[in-house]
Amino acid sequence: MTGDDVPDPTDGPRAAVRWFWSTDRADVLFVREALSSLLVVSMVGLLLFSVSGVWPPLVAVESGSMQPNLQKGDLVFVTEEHRLSPGYASGETGVVPHRTATAHGYEKIGGTGDVIVYEPDGNSRAVPIIHRARFWVDNEENWYDRADESIVAADSCSELRNCPAPHAGFITKGDNNRSNSYYDQSAGLSEPVKPGWVRGTAEYRVPFAGWVRLVISGEATVARPGGERALGQA
């Protein structure tokens, strides 16, 4: 060891490492604390990823489209859709839509059926949407008669967007009946959601914990009455 609490290069790398973790120098203490915090965050992230199977495993809700069950600024833990799915999920999708869930008493995030995070129209560059899966439709299916007439904004399949279904997938909707009065597919937010567009299912919410991310991303704004965005940012 040389003077002024500086490691002697001739002592070798092990001595330098021991010095780094034991010295009380202010500049080294700052670096050491930063590295320790980064290590803890990385370990927590790896643990969450190992449990959820998706990255990132946490998403910040960007709007009020899922109120009252999700609020803007909530942090939501998302898992790969097959990890915790029951045997009555739709086909091999791992997702339990509202209609199926009703028969089994299956609830998630304050409502009946799975809440999914999906890429609208399969566009991986678009802001993901976090809405509830309502029911499954087959390719070219006339799904008007299966839909809730009050939330389709049409009087027949010919007047309804995405009807007949352009392909098989989920019909989805936000829980907020004021800002999201219609199915996403009726409102033009997305075509029926293919299983490959689903990033995962929402499992738990942590109230207010997502505000830090929204502030950093510039999305921490107060929506005008009736103007809640229909998107949840991952």
Coordinates of C-alpha atoms in Angstrom, one line a residue:
M1 CA 0.0 0.0 0.0
T2 CA 1.3 3.4 -0.9
G3 CA 0.6 6.7 0.8
D4 CA -2.7 8.6 0.8
D5 CA -4.7 5.4 0.9
V6 CA -3.9 4.4 -2.7
P7 CA -3.3 0.7 -3.6
D8 CA 0.3 -0.2 -4.6
P9 CA 0.2 -1.7 -8.1
T10 CA 2.9 -4.2 -7.1
D11 CA 0.5 -5.8 -4.6
G12 CA -1.5 -7.4 -7.4
P13 CA -5.2 -7.3 -8.4
R14 CA -6.5 -9.1 -5.3
A15 CA -5.0 -6.4 -3.0
A16 CA -6.6 -3.7 -5.2
V17 CA -10.0 -5.4 -5.0
R18 CA -9.7 -5.7 -1.2
W19 CA -8.7 -2.0 -1.0
F20 CA -11.7 -1.0 -3.2
W21 CA -14.2 -2.7 -0.9
S22 CA -12.6 -1.6 2.4
T23 CA -11.3 2.0 1.8
D24 CA -13.2 5.0 3.3
R25 CA -12.3 7.4 0.5
A26 CA -15.4 9.4 -0.4
D27 CA -15.0 9.0 -4.2
V28 CA -14.6 5.3 -3.9
L29 CA -17.5 5.0 -1.4
F30 CA -19.7 6.7 -4.0
V31 CA -18.7 4.3 -6.8
R32 CA -19.0 1.3 -4.4
E33 CA -22.5 2.3 -3.3
A34 CA -23.6 2.8 -7.0
L35 CA -22.3 -0.6 -8.0
S36 CA -24.0 -2.2 -5.0
S37 CA -27.3 -0.6 -5.9
L38 CA -26.9 -1.7 -9.5
L39 CA -26.2 -5.2 -8.5
V40 CA -29.3 -5.3 -6.2
V41 CA -31.5 -3.9 -9.0
S42 CA -30.0 -6.4 -11.5
M43 CA -30.6 -9.4 -9.2
V44 CA -34.2 -8.3 -8.5
G45 CA -34.8 -7.9 -12.3
L46 CA -33.4 -11.4 -13.0
L47 CA -35.6 -12.8 -10.2
L48 CA -38.7 -11.2 -11.7
F49 CA -37.7 -12.3 -15.2
S50 CA -37.3 -15.9 -14.0
V51 CA -40.7 -15.9 -12.5
S52 CA -42.6 -14.0 -15.2
G53 CA -40.8 -15.3 -18.3
V54 CA -41.1 -11.9 -20.1
W55 CA -39.0 -8.8 -20.3
P56 CA -39.7 -6.3 -19.0
P57 CA -41.8 -8.0 -16.3
L58 CA -43.2 -4.7 -15.1
V59 CA -45.3 -2.2 -17.1
A60 CA -46.4 1.3 -16.1
V61 CA -50.1 2.0 -16.9
E62 CA -50.2 5.2 -19.0
S63 CA -53.9 6.0 -19.1
G64 CA -57.3 5.5 -17.4
S65 CA -58.7 3.0 -19.9
M66 CA -58.8 0.2 -17.4
Q67 CA -60.3 2.1 -14.5
P68 CA -61.4 1.3 -11.9
N69 CA -59.3 -1.8 -11.8
L70 CA -56.1 -0.2 -13.0
Q71 CA -55.2 3.4 -12.5
K72 CA -52.8 5.6 -14.4
G73 CA -49.4 5.4 -12.7
D74 CA -49.9 1.8 -11.5
L75 CA -47.1 -0.6 -12.0
V76 CA -48.3 -4.0 -13.2
F77 CA -46.4 -7.4 -12.9
V78 CA -46.8 -9.3 -16.2
T79 CA -46.1 -13.0 -16.8
E80 CA -45.8 -15.1 -19.9
E81 CA -49.4 -16.1 -20.7
H82 CA -48.9 -19.9 -20.4
R83 CA -47.1 -19.8 -17.0
L84 CA -50.1 -19.6 -14.7
S85 CA -53.0 -20.4 -17.1
P86 CA -55.7 -22.9 -16.0
G87 CA -56.7 -25.9 -18.2
Y88 CA -59.8 -24.0 -19.6
A89 CA -57.7 -21.3 -21.3
S90 CA -58.6 -20.7 -24.9
G91 CA -56.9 -23.5 -27.0
E92 CA -53.2 -23.3 -26.6
T93 CA -53.1 -19.5 -26.0
G94 CA -52.8 -19.6 -22.2
V95 CA -55.4 -16.7 -22.0
V96 CA -58.8 -17.0 -20.3
P97 CA -61.2 -14.5 -21.9
H98 CA -64.1 -12.9 -20.0
R99 CA -66.8 -15.2 -21.5
T100 CA -65.0 -18.4 -20.5
A101 CA -63.9 -17.0 -17.1
T102 CA -67.5 -16.2 -16.2
A103 CA -68.4 -19.9 -16.3
H104 CA -65.5 -20.8 -14.0
G105 CA -65.4 -17.9 -11.6
Y106 CA -62.0 -16.9 -12.8
E107 CA -61.0 -13.3 -11.9
K108 CA -57.9 -11.2 -12.5
I109 CA -57.1 -7.6 -11.8
G110 CA -60.5 -6.8 -10.3
G111 CA -62.6 -8.3 -13.1
T112 CA -63.5 -11.5 -14.9
G113 CA -61.0 -12.9 -17.3
D114 CA -57.4 -12.2 -18.2
V115 CA -56.0 -8.7 -18.8
I116 CA -53.5 -9.0 -21.6
V117 CA -50.7 -6.7 -22.8
Y118 CA -50.7 -6.9 -26.6
E119 CA -49.2 -5.2 -29.7
P120 CA -52.0 -3.5 -31.6
D121 CA -52.2 -5.0 -35.1
G122 CA -49.0 -6.9 -34.3
N123 CA -46.9 -3.7 -34.5
S124 CA -44.0 -4.2 -32.1
R125 CA -43.1 -0.5 -32.5
A126 CA -46.5 0.8 -31.3
V127 CA -47.2 1.5 -27.6
P128 CA -48.6 -1.8 -26.2
I129 CA -52.3 -1.9 -25.1
I130 CA -53.3 -3.4 -21.7
H131 CA -56.9 -4.5 -21.9
R132 CA -59.1 -7.4 -21.0
A133 CA -59.6 -10.3 -23.4
R134 CA -63.4 -10.6 -23.9
F135 CA -63.9 -13.6 -26.2
W136 CA -62.2 -15.6 -29.0
V137 CA -63.2 -15.4 -32.6
D138 CA -62.3 -17.8 -35.5
N139 CA -61.1 -16.7 -38.9
E140 CA -64.0 -15.2 -41.0
E141 CA -66.4 -15.6 -38.1
N142 CA -69.5 -13.4 -38.0
W143 CA -69.1 -12.4 -34.4
Y144 CA -71.7 -9.7 -34.2
D145 CA -74.3 -12.0 -32.7
R146 CA -71.9 -13.1 -30.0
A147 CA -71.0 -9.5 -29.0
D148 CA -72.7 -7.3 -26.5
E149 CA -74.8 -5.0 -28.7
S150 CA -74.2 -2.0 -26.4
I151 CA -70.5 -2.0 -27.1
V152 CA -70.2 -2.7 -30.8
A153 CA -71.3 0.6 -32.3
A154 CA -73.1 -1.2 -35.2
D155 CA -76.4 -2.8 -36.1
S156 CA -75.0 -5.7 -38.1
C157 CA -71.7 -7.5 -39.0
S158 CA -71.5 -5.5 -42.3
E159 CA -71.5 -2.3 -40.2
L160 CA -69.0 -3.6 -37.6
R161 CA -65.3 -3.2 -38.1
N162 CA -63.3 -6.4 -38.3
C163 CA -66.5 -8.4 -39.0
P164 CA -66.3 -11.0 -40.3
A165 CA -63.0 -11.6 -38.4
P166 CA -60.0 -11.1 -40.8
H167 CA -58.3 -13.9 -38.8
A168 CA -58.6 -15.8 -35.5
G169 CA -57.9 -13.9 -32.3
F170 CA -59.2 -12.2 -29.2
I171 CA -61.8 -9.4 -29.0
T172 CA -60.6 -7.0 -26.3
K173 CA -61.8 -4.0 -24.4
G174 CA -60.7 -1.6 -21.6
D175 CA -62.7 -1.9 -18.4
N176 CA -63.4 1.9 -18.3
N177 CA -66.9 2.1 -19.9
R178 CA -66.8 5.9 -20.1
S179 CA -63.6 6.3 -22.1
N180 CA -63.6 2.9 -23.8
S181 CA -67.3 2.4 -24.7
Y182 CA -66.6 -0.2 -27.4
Y183 CA -64.5 -3.2 -28.1
D184 CA -61.0 -2.3 -29.3
Q185 CA -61.8 -4.1 -32.6
S186 CA -65.0 -2.0 -33.1
A187 CA -63.2 1.2 -32.2
G188 CA -60.4 0.5 -34.6
L189 CA -57.6 0.2 -32.0
S190 CA -56.6 -3.3 -33.3
E191 CA -57.7 -6.2 -35.4
P192 CA -58.6 -9.4 -33.3
V193 CA -55.5 -10.0 -31.2
K194 CA -53.5 -13.0 -32.5
P195 CA -51.8 -15.1 -29.8
G196 CA -48.4 -14.0 -31.2
W197 CA -49.3 -10.4 -30.5
V198 CA -49.8 -11.1 -26.8
R199 CA -46.8 -10.1 -24.6
G200 CA -48.2 -11.5 -21.4
T201 CA -51.0 -11.4 -18.9
A202 CA -51.3 -8.9 -16.0
E203 CA -51.1 -10.6 -12.6
Y204 CA -50.7 -8.0 -9.9
R205 CA -50.7 -4.2 -9.6
V206 CA -48.7 -1.9 -7.4
P207 CA -50.6 1.4 -7.0
F208 CA -48.7 4.6 -7.9
A209 CA -45.3 2.8 -8.3
G210 CA -45.2 3.4 -12.1
W211 CA -45.3 7.2 -11.8
V212 CA -41.5 7.5 -11.8
R213 CA -41.3 5.8 -15.2
L214 CA -44.1 7.9 -16.6
V215 CA -42.3 11.1 -15.4
I216 CA -39.0 9.9 -17.1
S217 CA -40.9 9.0 -20.3
G218 CA -42.8 12.3 -20.3
E219 CA -46.2 10.6 -20.1
A220 CA -47.0 12.0 -16.6
T221 CA -49.7 14.4 -17.7
V222 CA -53.2 14.9 -16.4
A223 CA -55.8 13.8 -19.0
R224 CA -58.7 16.1 -19.9
P225 CA -62.1 14.9 -18.8
G226 CA -63.2 12.2 -21.3
G227 CA -59.8 12.1 -22.9
E228 CA -58.1 9.2 -21.2
R229 CA -55.7 7.3 -23.4
A230 CA -56.5 3.7 -24.2
L231 CA -52.9 2.6 -23.9
G232 CA -50.8 1.0 -21.2
Q233 CA -47.1 1.5 -21.9
A234 CA -44.6 -1.4 -21.3

